[in-house]
Structures are given as structure tokens and as C-alpha cells.
CSV table of C-alpha atoms in Angstrom, one decimal:
chain,number,residue,atom,x,y,z
X,1126,MET,CA,-0.4,-0.4,-0.3
X,1127,ARG,CA,2.6,2.2,0.8
X,1128,ASP,CA,4.7,1.6,-2.1
X,1129,TRP,CA,1.7,1.9,-4.6
X,1130,LEU,CA,1.0,5.8,-2.1
X,1131,PHE,CA,4.3,6.9,-3.3
X,1132,GLN,CA,4.6,5.1,-6.7
X,1133,HIS,CA,1.1,7.1,-7.4
X,1134,ARG,CA,2.0,10.3,-5.3
X,1135,PHE,CA,1.4,12.7,-8.1
X,1136,THR,CA,-2.0,11.7,-8.9
X,1137,ALA,CA,-3.2,11.0,-4.9
X,1138,PHE,CA,-1.4,15.3,-4.2
X,1139,ALA,CA,-3.3,15.9,-7.7
X,1140,ALA,CA,-7.2,14.4,-6.8
X,1141,VAL,CA,-6.4,16.2,-2.7
X,1142,LEU,CA,-5.5,20.1,-4.2
X,1143,VAL,CA,-8.1,19.6,-6.8
X,1144,ILE,CA,-10.7,18.1,-4.7
X,1145,LEU,CA,-9.9,20.2,-1.1
X,1146,PRO,CA,-10.5,23.6,-2.6
X,1147,LEU,CA,-13.9,22.6,-4.1
X,1148,LEU,CA,-15.4,21.4,-0.8
X,1149,LEU,CA,-14.2,24.6,0.9
X,1150,MET,CA,-16.4,26.3,-2.1
X,1151,TYR,CA,-18.8,24.6,-1.3
X,1152,VAL,CA,-19.0,25.6,2.2
X,1153,THR,CA,-18.0,29.1,2.2
X,1154,GLY,CA,-20.5,28.8,-1.0
X,1155,SER,CA,-23.7,27.6,1.7
X,1156,THR,CA,-22.1,29.9,5.1
X,1157,ILE,CA,-22.0,33.2,3.2
X,1158,GLY,CA,-21.4,36.3,4.7
X,1159,SER,CA,-20.3,33.7,7.9
X,1160,SER,CA,-16.8,33.3,8.4
X,1161,GLY,CA,-14.7,30.6,10.3
X,1162,PRO,CA,-11.7,32.0,12.6
X,1163,ILE,CA,-9.2,31.0,10.6
X,1164,GLU,CA,-10.5,32.7,7.4
X,1165,ASN,CA,-11.0,35.5,9.9
X,1166,GLY,CA,-7.3,35.8,11.0
X,1167,THR,CA,-6.0,35.3,7.8
X,1168,ALA,CA,-8.5,38.3,6.6
X,1169,ALA,CA,-7.1,40.4,8.7
X,1170,MET,CA,-3.3,39.6,8.2
X,1171,THR,CA,-4.0,40.2,4.4
X,1172,GLY,CA,-5.7,43.3,5.6
X,1173,TRP,CA,-3.4,44.8,7.5
X,1174,ALA,CA,-0.4,44.1,4.7
X,1175,GLN,CA,-1.8,45.8,2.4
X,1176,THR,CA,-2.0,48.8,4.5
X,1177,GLY,CA,1.8,48.3,6.0
X,1178,ALA,CA,2.0,47.6,1.8
X,1179,GLY,CA,0.5,51.1,0.8
X,1180,SER,CA,2.1,52.9,3.3
X,1181,VAL,CA,5.2,52.1,2.3
X,1182,VAL,CA,5.0,52.6,-1.6
X,1183,ASN,CA,4.0,55.9,-0.6
X,1184,SER,CA,6.7,56.8,0.5
X,1185,VAL,CA,9.0,55.3,-1.7
X,1186,GLY,CA,7.3,57.0,-4.3
X,1187,SER,CA,7.9,60.4,-2.7
X,1188,PHE,CA,11.5,59.4,-1.3
X,1189,SER,CA,12.2,58.8,-5.1
X,1190,SER,CA,10.8,61.7,-6.3
X,1191,ARG,CA,13.1,64.0,-4.0
X,1192,ILE,CA,15.9,61.9,-5.1
X,1193,GLY,CA,14.7,62.7,-9.0
X,1194,ALA,CA,15.4,66.8,-7.7
X,1195,VAL,CA,18.4,65.9,-6.3
X,1196,PHE,CA,19.8,65.0,-9.7
X,1197,SER,CA,18.2,67.4,-12.2
X,1198,VAL,CA,19.3,70.7,-11.5
X,1199,ALA,CA,22.5,72.2,-10.6
X,1200,SER,CA,24.4,73.2,-6.9
X,1201,GLU,CA,22.2,76.9,-7.6
X,1202,ASN,CA,19.0,75.9,-8.3
X,1203,PHE,CA,19.5,72.7,-5.9
X,1204,ARG,CA,19.4,75.0,-3.0
X,1205,LEU,CA,16.5,77.5,-4.9
X,1206,SER,CA,14.9,74.1,-6.0
X,1207,GLN,CA,15.1,72.2,-2.0
X,1208,GLU,CA,13.4,75.5,-1.0
X,1209,ASN,CA,10.6,75.1,-3.6
X,1210,GLN,CA,10.3,71.3,-2.6
X,1211,ARG,CA,9.5,72.6,1.4
X,1212,LEU,CA,7.1,75.3,1.0
X,1213,LEU,CA,5.7,73.2,-2.0
X,1214,GLY,CA,5.7,70.1,0.9
X,1215,THR,CA,4.8,72.9,4.0
X,1216,SER,CA,1.4,73.9,1.0
X,1217,LEU,CA,1.2,70.5,-0.4
X,1218,LYS,CA,0.8,69.3,3.4
X,1219,ALA,CA,-1.6,72.1,4.2
X,1220,ARG,CA,-3.4,71.5,1.1
X,1221,ARG,CA,-4.0,67.3,2.9
X,1222,ILE,CA,-4.6,68.9,6.0
X,1223,GLU,CA,-7.9,71.3,4.7
X,1224,ALA,CA,-9.2,68.0,2.5
X,1225,GLU,CA,-9.0,65.2,5.8
X,1226,ASN,CA,-10.4,68.4,7.4
X,1227,ARG,CA,-12.9,69.0,5.0
X,1228,GLU,CA,-13.4,65.1,4.5
X,1229,LEU,CA,-14.0,65.3,8.8
X,1230,ARG,CA,-16.6,67.7,8.8
X,1231,LEU,CA,-18.5,66.2,6.5
X,1232,LEU,CA,-18.5,62.8,7.5
X,1233,LEU,CA,-19.7,64.9,11.4
X,1234,GLY,CA,-22.1,66.7,9.6
X,1235,LEU,CA,-23.5,63.5,7.9
X,1236,ARG,CA,-23.3,62.2,12.2
X,1237,GLU,CA,-25.4,65.7,12.7
X,1238,SER,CA,-27.9,65.7,9.8
X,1239,ARG,CA,-29.0,62.2,9.7
X,1240,PRO,CA,-28.7,61.7,14.2
X,1241,GLU,CA,-31.3,58.5,13.9
X,1242,LEU,CA,-28.7,56.5,12.2
X,1243,LYS,CA,-25.8,54.6,14.2
X,1244,LEU,CA,-22.6,55.4,11.8
X,1245,LEU,CA,-19.2,53.4,12.6
X,1246,PRO,CA,-15.9,55.5,11.0
X,1247,ALA,CA,-13.9,53.2,8.1
X,1248,GLU,CA,-11.1,53.2,6.5
X,1249,VAL,CA,-10.7,52.0,3.0
X,1250,VAL,CA,-7.5,49.7,2.5
X,1251,LEU,CA,-7.6,48.1,-0.7
X,1252,ARG,CA,-9.6,48.7,-3.7
X,1253,ASP,CA,-10.0,46.8,-7.0
X,1254,VAL,CA,-7.6,43.7,-7.4
X,1255,ASN,CA,-9.4,41.8,-9.5
X,1256,PRO,CA,-11.6,42.1,-12.9
X,1257,PHE,CA,-14.4,40.6,-11.1
X,1258,PHE,CA,-16.1,42.5,-8.4
X,1259,ARG,CA,-16.5,45.7,-7.6
X,1260,VAL,CA,-15.4,44.6,-3.9
X,1261,GLU,CA,-13.7,47.1,-1.7
X,1262,ARG,CA,-12.0,45.9,2.1
X,1263,VAL,CA,-12.4,48.3,4.7
X,1264,ARG,CA,-10.7,48.8,8.1
X,1265,LEU,CA,-13.3,49.5,11.2
X,1266,LEU,CA,-11.6,52.4,12.8
X,1267,MET,CA,-13.5,52.2,16.1
X,1268,ALA,CA,-12.6,48.8,16.9
X,1269,GLU,CA,-13.5,48.9,20.8
X,1270,LYS,CA,-17.2,48.4,21.3
X,1271,ARG,CA,-19.3,50.9,22.5
X,1272,GLU,CA,-22.8,50.6,24.2
X,1273,ASP,CA,-24.7,53.4,22.2
X,1274,ILE,CA,-23.3,52.7,18.4
X,1275,PRO,CA,-23.9,48.3,17.7
X,1276,ALA,CA,-21.4,46.0,16.2
X,1277,ALA,CA,-21.2,46.4,12.2
X,1278,SER,CA,-22.8,43.2,11.0
X,1279,ALA,CA,-22.7,41.4,7.3
X,1280,GLY,CA,-26.0,43.6,5.2
X,1281,ASN,CA,-25.1,46.7,7.0
X,1282,ALA,CA,-24.7,50.2,4.9
X,1283,VAL,CA,-22.0,51.8,3.9
X,1284,ILE,CA,-22.3,55.1,2.8
X,1285,THR,CA,-20.7,58.6,2.5
X,1286,SER,CA,-21.6,62.4,3.0
X,1287,ALA,CA,-22.6,62.6,-1.6
X,1288,GLY,CA,-24.0,59.3,-1.2
X,1289,LEU,CA,-23.9,55.8,-0.7
X,1290,VAL,CA,-21.0,53.5,-1.1
X,1291,GLY,CA,-22.5,50.1,-0.2
X,1292,ARG,CA,-23.2,47.5,1.1
X,1293,VAL,CA,-20.7,45.2,3.6
X,1294,THR,CA,-20.8,41.7,2.8
X,1295,GLU,CA,-18.0,40.5,4.8
X,1296,ILE,CA,-16.6,41.3,8.5
X,1297,ARG,CA,-13.2,40.0,9.2
X,1298,ARG,CA,-12.2,41.2,13.0
X,1299,SER,CA,-11.4,45.0,12.3
X,1300,PHE,CA,-12.2,44.6,8.6
X,1301,ALA,CA,-15.5,44.5,6.3
X,1302,ASP,CA,-15.6,43.5,2.9
X,1303,VAL,CA,-17.5,46.4,0.7
X,1304,MET,CA,-19.9,45.5,-2.3
X,1305,LEU,CA,-20.4,48.9,-4.3
X,1306,VAL,CA,-23.5,49.3,-5.9
X,1307,SER,CA,-20.9,49.2,-8.7
X,1308,ASP,CA,-20.6,45.3,-8.6
X,1309,HIS,CA,-23.3,43.7,-11.0
X,1310,ARG,CA,-24.7,41.6,-7.9
X,1311,SER,CA,-25.6,44.7,-6.4
X,1312,ARG,CA,-29.2,45.9,-5.9
X,1313,VAL,CA,-30.3,48.8,-4.0
X,1314,ALA,CA,-34.4,49.1,-3.6
X,1315,VAL,CA,-34.4,53.0,-4.4
X,1316,GLN,CA,-37.0,56.4,-5.1
X,1317,VAL,CA,-36.5,58.6,-7.4
X,1318,HIS,CA,-36.5,61.8,-5.4
X,1319,GLY,CA,-39.5,63.8,-5.6
X,1320,THR,CA,-41.8,62.3,-7.9
X,1321,GLY,CA,-42.8,59.0,-5.3
X,1322,ILE,CA,-41.9,56.4,-9.3
X,1323,ILE,CA,-39.9,53.7,-7.4
X,1324,GLY,CA,-37.3,51.5,-8.7
X,1325,MET,CA,-34.1,49.1,-8.6
X,1326,VAL,CA,-30.7,49.8,-8.9
X,1327,VAL,CA,-28.7,47.6,-10.3
X,1328,GLY,CA,-24.7,47.5,-10.6
X,1329,SER,CA,-23.1,47.8,-13.8
X,1330,GLY,CA,-20.1,46.1,-12.7
X,1331,ARG,CA,-17.2,48.3,-15.0
X,1332,LYS,CA,-14.5,48.9,-12.8
X,1333,ALA,CA,-14.2,52.4,-14.2
X,1334,GLY,CA,-16.7,55.8,-14.4
X,1335,PHE,CA,-18.5,54.1,-10.8
X,1336,GLN,CA,-21.9,53.4,-13.2
X,1337,ALA,CA,-24.9,51.5,-12.3
X,1338,ARG,CA,-28.1,51.0,-13.9
X,1339,VAL,CA,-31.7,51.9,-12.6
X,1340,GLN,CA,-35.1,49.8,-13.3
X,1341,VAL,CA,-38.8,52.0,-12.8
X,1342,PRO,CA,-41.7,50.4,-14.5
X,1343,VAL,CA,-42.2,50.8,-18.2
X,1344,SER,CA,-45.8,52.6,-17.4
X,1345,GLU,CA,-44.3,55.6,-15.2
X,1346,GLN,CA,-43.6,58.7,-16.8
X,1347,ALA,CA,-39.8,59.3,-18.5
X,1348,LEU,CA,-37.6,60.2,-16.2
X,1349,GLN,CA,-35.5,64.2,-16.6
X,1350,LYS,CA,-32.6,64.5,-16.5
X,1351,ASP,CA,-30.2,65.2,-14.1
X,1352,ALA,CA,-33.6,63.6,-12.4
X,1353,VAL,CA,-32.0,62.4,-8.7
X,1354,ILE,CA,-31.9,58.7,-7.1
X,1355,VAL,CA,-32.4,58.0,-3.7
X,1356,THR,CA,-32.7,55.0,-1.4
X,1357,SER,CA,-35.7,54.7,-0.8
X,1358,GLY,CA,-35.9,52.0,2.0
X,1359,HIS,CA,-37.6,49.4,1.2
X,1360,ASP,CA,-34.9,46.9,0.8
X,1361,ARG,CA,-34.9,46.9,4.6
X,1362,VAL,CA,-30.9,47.2,4.0
X,1363,PHE,CA,-29.8,50.9,3.0
X,1364,PRO,CA,-31.6,54.1,4.8
X,1365,ARG,CA,-34.3,56.1,3.5
X,1366,GLY,CA,-33.2,59.1,2.0
X,1367,ILE,CA,-29.6,58.4,1.1
X,1368,GLU,CA,-28.4,59.9,-2.9
X,1369,VAL,CA,-27.7,57.0,-4.7
X,1370,GLY,CA,-26.9,59.2,-8.1
X,1371,TYR,CA,-29.0,61.0,-10.5
X,1372,ILE,CA,-29.9,60.3,-14.8
X,1373,ALA,CA,-27.0,61.2,-17.1
X,1374,ASP,CA,-28.5,60.8,-20.1
X,1375,PRO,CA,-32.4,59.8,-20.1
X,1376,GLU,CA,-32.9,59.6,-23.6
X,1377,ALA,CA,-30.0,56.6,-24.2
X,1378,ARG,CA,-33.0,54.3,-21.7
X,1379,ARG,CA,-34.2,50.9,-23.0
X,1380,GLN,CA,-36.8,49.4,-23.0
X,1381,VAL,CA,-36.1,45.8,-20.0
X,1382,GLY,CA,-38.8,42.8,-19.7
X,1383,PRO,CA,-41.3,45.4,-17.6
X,1384,PHE,CA,-38.3,47.9,-16.9
X,1385,MET,CA,-37.2,51.1,-18.2
X,1386,GLU,CA,-33.7,51.3,-17.5
X,1387,TYR,CA,-32.0,54.7,-17.3
X,1388,ASP,CA,-28.1,54.7,-16.8
X,1389,ILE,CA,-27.2,56.2,-13.8
X,1390,VAL,CA,-23.9,58.5,-13.0
X,1391,LEU,CA,-23.5,57.3,-9.0
X,1392,ALA,CA,-23.5,59.9,-6.4
X,1393,GLU,CA,-20.2,58.4,-4.8
X,1394,ASP,CA,-17.1,57.4,-6.8
X,1395,PRO,CA,-14.8,54.7,-4.7
X,1396,SER,CA,-12.0,55.7,-6.0
X,1397,THR,CA,-11.1,59.1,-4.6
X,1398,VAL,CA,-13.0,58.3,-0.3
X,1399,ASP,CA,-10.1,56.9,2.0
X,1400,THR,CA,-12.7,57.6,4.9
X,1401,VAL,CA,-16.5,55.9,4.8
X,1402,MET,CA,-19.1,55.6,7.1
X,1403,VAL,CA,-20.2,51.9,8.3
X,1404,VAL,CA,-24.6,52.5,9.5
X,1405,THR,CA,-24.7,49.4,11.7
X,1406,GLU,CA,-28.4,50.2,13.1
X,1407,LEU,CA,-32.3,52.0,11.0
X,1408,PRO,CA,-34.1,53.6,12.6
X,1409,VAL,CA,-36.7,52.1,14.3
X,1410,ALA,CA,-39.4,53.4,12.0
X,1411,GLU,CA,-37.5,51.9,8.7
X,1412,SER,CA,-36.5,48.2,10.0
X,1413,ILE,CA,-40.6,47.8,9.5
X,1414,ASP,CA,-41.8,46.9,6.9
X,1415,ALA,CA,-44.5,48.0,4.6
X,1416,PHE,CA,-46.8,45.2,5.7
X,1417,GLY,CA,-46.8,45.7,9.3
X,1418,GLY,CA,-44.1,42.7,9.7
X,1419,LYS,CA,-40.2,43.3,11.7
L,1190,MET,CA,12.1,24.6,-1.5
L,1191,ARG,CA,13.0,25.9,-4.3
L,1192,ASN,CA,10.2,27.2,-5.0
L,1193,VAL,CA,9.4,29.3,-1.5
L,1194,PHE,CA,11.4,32.3,-3.1
L,1195,VAL,CA,8.7,32.9,-6.2
L,1196,LEU,CA,5.9,32.4,-4.0
L,1197,ILE,CA,6.9,34.9,-2.1
L,1198,ALA,CA,7.4,37.4,-5.1
L,1199,VAL,CA,4.2,36.5,-6.0
L,1200,PHE,CA,3.3,38.1,-2.4
L,1201,VAL,CA,5.1,41.0,-3.5
L,1202,CYS,CA,4.2,41.5,-6.2
L,1203,MET,CA,-0.4,40.8,-4.5
L,1204,MET,CA,0.8,43.1,-2.0
L,1205,ILE,CA,2.4,45.9,-4.1
L,1206,GLN,CA,-0.1,45.8,-7.8
L,1207,VAL,CA,-2.8,48.1,-6.1
L,1208,PRO,CA,-0.4,50.8,-4.5
L,1209,ILE,CA,1.4,50.9,-7.2
L,1210,LEU,CA,-1.2,51.4,-9.8
L,1211,THR,CA,-3.0,53.8,-7.3
L,1212,LEU,CA,0.6,56.1,-8.3
L,1213,LEU,CA,0.8,55.3,-11.3
L,1214,GLY,CA,-3.2,56.4,-12.1
L,1215,LEU,CA,-3.8,52.8,-13.6
L,1216,THR,CA,-6.7,51.7,-11.9
L,1217,THR,CA,-8.8,50.2,-13.7
L,1218,PHE,CA,-6.4,47.6,-14.6
L,1219,SER,CA,-5.0,44.6,-12.5
L,1220,VAL,CA,-2.2,41.5,-13.3
L,1221,ASP,CA,-3.0,38.5,-12.8
L,1222,ALA,CA,0.4,37.5,-11.3
L,1223,PRO,CA,-0.2,33.9,-9.6
L,1224,LEU,CA,-1.2,32.7,-13.4
L,1225,VAL,CA,2.6,33.2,-15.0
L,1226,ALA,CA,4.5,31.5,-11.3
L,1227,MET,CA,2.1,28.7,-11.9
L,1228,LEU,CA,3.5,28.3,-15.3
L,1229,TYR,CA,6.8,28.9,-14.2
L,1230,ILE,CA,6.8,27.0,-11.6
L,1231,ALA,CA,5.1,24.3,-14.5
L,1232,SER,CA,7.7,24.4,-16.7
L,1233,THR,CA,10.6,24.5,-13.9
L,1234,GLY,CA,9.4,21.9,-11.3
L,1235,PRO,CA,6.8,20.0,-12.7
L,1236,GLY,CA,6.4,17.5,-9.7
L,1237,VAL,CA,4.5,17.7,-6.7
L,1238,VAL,CA,6.5,20.0,-4.4
L,1239,GLY,CA,5.7,22.5,-6.7
L,1240,MET,CA,1.7,21.8,-7.5
L,1241,VAL,CA,1.5,22.2,-3.7
L,1242,ILE,CA,3.1,25.7,-3.9
L,1243,VAL,CA,1.0,26.5,-6.8
L,1244,SER,CA,-2.0,25.5,-3.9
L,1245,LEU,CA,-0.8,27.8,-1.6
L,1246,MET,CA,-0.5,30.5,-4.0
L,1247,GLY,CA,-4.1,29.5,-4.8
L,1248,LEU,CA,-5.0,30.3,-1.2
L,1249,LEU,CA,-3.0,33.7,-0.8
L,1250,THR,CA,-4.5,34.5,-3.7
L,1251,ASP,CA,-8.4,33.9,-3.0
L,1252,LEU,CA,-6.8,35.7,0.9
L,1253,PHE,CA,-6.4,39.3,-1.5
L,1254,MET,CA,-9.7,38.8,-3.1
L,1255,PRO,CA,-12.5,40.0,-1.6
L,1256,GLY,CA,-15.3,39.0,-2.8
L,1257,GLY,CA,-14.3,35.6,-4.5
L,1258,LEU,CA,-15.2,32.3,-2.8
L,1259,PRO,CA,-12.1,31.1,-0.9
L,1260,GLY,CA,-11.4,28.0,-3.1
L,1261,MET,CA,-12.1,29.5,-6.3
L,1262,GLN,CA,-8.4,30.6,-7.0
L,1263,MET,CA,-6.8,27.7,-5.9
L,1264,GLU,CA,-8.8,25.1,-7.5
L,1265,ILE,CA,-8.6,27.3,-10.8
L,1266,LEU,CA,-4.3,27.5,-10.6
L,1267,VAL,CA,-4.4,23.7,-9.3
L,1268,VAL,CA,-6.2,22.5,-12.7
L,1269,LEU,CA,-4.1,25.0,-14.6
L,1270,PHE,CA,-0.7,23.5,-13.4
L,1271,LEU,CA,-1.5,19.9,-14.5
L,1272,LEU,CA,-3.0,21.3,-17.7
L,1273,ALA,CA,-0.2,23.7,-18.1
L,1274,ARG,CA,2.3,20.3,-17.2
L,1275,MET,CA,0.9,18.9,-20.0
L,1276,VAL,CA,2.6,21.1,-22.7
L,1277,VAL,CA,5.3,23.4,-21.2
L,1278,SER,CA,7.6,20.2,-21.4
L,1279,ARG,CA,6.8,21.1,-25.5
L,1280,LEU,CA,6.8,24.9,-25.3
L,1281,GLN,CA,9.8,27.7,-25.2
L,1282,LEU,CA,8.9,29.8,-22.5
L,1283,ASN,CA,11.9,31.5,-22.3
L,1284,ARG,CA,11.1,33.2,-25.6
L,1285,THR,CA,9.1,35.9,-25.3
L,1286,LEU,CA,6.2,35.6,-28.2
L,1287,PRO,CA,5.2,31.6,-26.8
L,1288,LEU,CA,4.9,32.6,-23.5
L,1289,ILE,CA,3.6,35.4,-23.7
L,1290,ILE,CA,0.7,33.5,-25.6
L,1291,VAL,CA,0.7,30.4,-23.2
L,1292,VAL,CA,0.0,32.8,-20.9
L,1293,PHE,CA,-3.1,34.7,-22.8
L,1294,LEU,CA,-4.8,31.0,-23.5
L,1295,SER,CA,-4.3,29.9,-20.0
L,1296,SER,CA,-5.9,33.0,-18.5
L,1297,LEU,CA,-8.5,33.0,-21.1
L,1298,VAL,CA,-8.9,29.2,-19.9
L,1299,SER,CA,-8.6,30.8,-16.0
L,1300,LEU,CA,-11.8,33.5,-16.5
L,1301,GLY,CA,-13.7,30.4,-18.3
L,1302,LEU,CA,-13.1,28.1,-15.3
L,1303,PHE,CA,-14.4,31.4,-12.5
L,1304,MET,CA,-17.2,31.7,-14.8
L,1305,LEU,CA,-18.3,28.0,-14.0
L,1306,LEU,CA,-17.6,27.5,-10.5
L,1307,SER,CA,-18.8,30.6,-9.8
L,1308,VAL,CA,-22.1,29.0,-11.7
L,1309,ILE,CA,-22.0,26.0,-9.5
L,1310,PHE,CA,-20.8,27.6,-6.3
L,1311,ASP,CA,-21.1,31.1,-5.8
L,1312,ARG,CA,-24.7,31.7,-4.7
L,1313,GLY,CA,-24.6,35.2,-5.7
L,1314,TYR,CA,-23.5,35.6,-9.1
L,1315,GLN,CA,-24.8,36.6,-12.0
L,1316,HIS,CA,-23.3,36.6,-15.7
L,1317,SER,CA,-22.3,40.2,-16.7
L,1318,SER,CA,-20.5,41.5,-19.4
L,1319,THR,CA,-18.8,43.6,-17.7
L,1320,VAL,CA,-16.6,40.4,-16.0
L,1321,VAL,CA,-15.6,39.2,-19.1
L,1322,THR,CA,-14.8,42.7,-20.6
L,1323,GLY,CA,-12.5,42.7,-17.3
L,1324,GLY,CA,-11.4,39.0,-17.5
L,1325,LEU,CA,-10.2,39.7,-21.5
L,1326,ALA,CA,-8.2,43.0,-19.8
L,1327,GLN,CA,-6.2,41.0,-17.1
L,1328,ALA,CA,-6.1,38.6,-19.7
L,1329,LEU,CA,-4.3,41.2,-22.4
L,1330,LEU,CA,-2.2,43.3,-19.7
L,1331,THR,CA,-1.1,40.0,-17.8
L,1332,ALA,CA,0.4,38.1,-21.2
L,1333,LEU,CA,2.2,42.2,-21.9
L,1334,LEU,CA,3.8,41.9,-18.4
L,1335,SER,CA,5.4,38.1,-18.1
L,1336,PRO,CA,7.8,38.3,-19.7
L,1337,LEU,CA,9.4,40.4,-17.1
L,1338,LEU,CA,7.0,38.6,-14.4
L,1339,PHE,CA,8.9,35.7,-16.2
L,1340,LYS,CA,12.2,37.3,-15.4
L,1341,LEU,CA,11.3,38.8,-11.9
L,1342,PHE,CA,10.9,34.8,-11.3
L,1343,GLY,CA,13.6,33.6,-12.9
L,1344,VAL,CA,16.0,35.8,-10.7
L,1345,ALA,CA,14.2,35.3,-7.5
L,1346,ASP,CA,14.2,31.3,-8.2
L,1347,GLY,CA,18.3,32.2,-9.0
L,1348,ARG,CA,18.9,33.9,-5.8
L,1349,PHE,CA,18.3,30.7,-4.3
L,1350,HIS,CA,20.3,28.3,-5.8
L,1351,HIS,CA,23.1,31.3,-5.7
L,1352,ARG,CA,23.2,31.0,-9.7
L,1353,ARG,CA,22.4,34.2,-12.0
L,1354,ASP,CA,19.4,33.5,-15.0
L,1355,THR,CA,20.7,33.2,-18.2
L,1356,ARG,CA,18.1,32.9,-20.2
L,1357,SER,CA,17.8,35.5,-22.3
L,1358,LEU,CA,14.5,37.7,-22.4
L,1359,PHE,CA,13.8,38.8,-25.8
L,1360,VAL,CA,15.5,36.0,-28.6
């Protein structure tokens, strides 16, 4: 038996290595949204590694630009250039702080404008890494438990002051995977602001542009250019009244079954967002559905 | 042990890929470094150890792919490794053009396997033309950069053996 196994070790290993991932996919596919301790640990580890790699690459980029400046100018110009660089650096630093300050003020404004929402800040650590999914990984910034804010969980909405970003699909310790509105699997119950027309926003799946499509019943009146699409709250996932996007070109609409489909430009471009808010709890009124059930 | 350095090189490639592409303003692109590493391992060490390393590499890729099913890339890389070891011995992968063609075709097979396994195991998966176009774009970019990645893996492998990789890149 041992000799036979030794002789056929490649076949045996190949069989194991082909079957093992199939089992893994079967198990994780049927328990989507809840991860085991090993998966949580490894995902957290890669999350930290990616955060570190981002910082290192940014530092190297800054360092290489300085080296380039040193060798590209003559000695006098070098001194002036250094002075210029210093002033530029100070200016850039001030601008960066200003931008960060503005972003934080917007987030603070969001918290104050929607006091009924329980919000948890999170920092984006990983953007699209593959051509198949529009998923980002964020690091939850308030790891310690607070009584007034429930812990984040799968299904929570992710928003910014500009609008909707997506929903949490997986929580792994202090990291969370967020499926963006532009992911082709994403569905958001919406309404056209000020008209009462309800519909569904479907992700386009495109990596660039961060676009989506909104489907409204054919029987409804044609939507106007720049009509604002907001969440309706009917799906009990996203809080009501969060801006999703606006109609880009109503002339380019097309009929898809019983729906009329319009392209929309998303209100928030996730490629430029560094800090987001996770809605950990919906207001009580919104958690009761239209049929009166909990 | 000889492929461990290749595994580390792939790990580093995956870690720095997104920050570098962001720095270059190429956020819409991505490179499938594990696929090229798999071909490198299949051409240099197509045995049991190579297969195990490829499997580990797939698992690593799964951890770096939020949104996907764990085990998906592991399965794809192992299946591609088994296919590749049958054909790479007849091809000269140290030449640029055959390498680019093999990587491109492997990427297409990888895309097909991804869609097939997603249909079977991923309950949330829905077919979308953007998945195909995104996969094709990645296949093209990976194929074009594969000679450089092959060279990088050769260097990583050569360091371990205290020898220099003398294979020509563009011959």
C-alpha cells in the first residue's frame, strides 16, 4: 500500500488538491456572510499587510521624487529647488490637512444631519484588485465596543456625506468587505426624488466610471435628465433618503422586460473615498416593513 | 523549497500591485501574477512540490480577492497547473512570443473556469458581460507583462540557488 502510494503520489496529491478547494467552495458558498476563525484571521492578516504595503509604496514614491529632484538641477538651482520643495511640501501638507479636515467635517455633518442612524467610521484599505468584483476592504476605526453604537455586521449599508457606497458582505475582525453599488450583483431599492416613482438600482460591474442602472416600471412617466435617485428604504438594508446617483442621459433609456432602464452616474465615486461610514443600525421606523411585520 | 522564493515574489507582487497601479493612475487595470508564477513553476518544477506551492499560491490569491469564494483561485491554479505541465515541456517559454501566447490562453481558460465555478458554487453570482471584458483586459495586460514577471521569478529562483538566470528575455 505504501509503495503503491509512493508510486502514485502525484496522482494522489493532485486528487486531494483538486477536491479540497471544491469542498472549501461548497462550504463557504453555503455559509456566505459568516466566516470561520481561520478565514477571519488570515483576512485580517492580509488586510494589515495591504495597509502596510500602501504606506511603504507611498513613502517610496515620495522618496524617489526627491532623489529625482536632487540629480536634475545644478547646485544653485538645487538650493532654490530645495526651498521650493520645502514650501511646496508645506503647501501640499496644508492642502492635505485641509482636504482631510473637509472630509472629516462632512462626515461629522453627516452624523449630525442623520442623528437617527448609528454610524461607525471606517477607512478604505483595499480597492478593486480583480476584474470580476467591485468590492473594497475597509478597516473599522472604532474597534472597541461602545454601548451606543452596535457592532458592524454583514448587510450593513456603507455611506459617505455624498451618497451611498455599498453594503458590507463580510466582517473579519476589524476589517470588512464592502460590495459597491457598481458591483454587478448589487441591488438597491430606490425612488426618484420628489416624484414617488420607485425602482431598483442594478450595478453595472464596470471597473471604471462607477456607473449603475436604474430600473423603473414601464408604466411610469419618463425620467428627466439629472433626476436624483435616492434609497427608498424598502429593502430594509439601506436607510431611506440616501442619494445614490442621478440620471445621466434619459434619451439612452431602454426597455428590459417590464422595466425601463436608465444609466445613472453614482453620487459617490469609491475610487476617491478614503473614509466611509458604516450604518450599523437602521431607525426603528424603517425596520418595520410596509406590511407591518418586523 | 526551491519555489518558496517564487511564492514570496508573488506575495510581494500582489501586495504592491494595487498601491503601485494607483500611484501610476492605472486603477482600472490588474495583473494576474499568480498565473504567470504557476506557469513558471510548471516549467521548472512540475512535480508534487510544485503543485503544492501552486495550491498555496491559489489560497493566498483567494485571501487577496475580497468578494470571491475561498478556494476558487486555488482550484483554478491547480487545474491549470495540471494542464500546463502536459504542454509546457514542448514549448520554449524562455522566448517572449510563445510565453505571451501561453499566458494569454491560460488566462482565457482561467476566466472560463472562474465563470464555471461561480455558476456552480457562488449563490450571488450573476453572469455579466463586464466580467468577461474585465477578464479579457486582465488577460491581455498579464500576457504583455508576463516576460518581465517570468524574469522576476527567475531572479527570485536563481538567488536561492546562488546562480544567475542567463535566459534571454527577448530572444
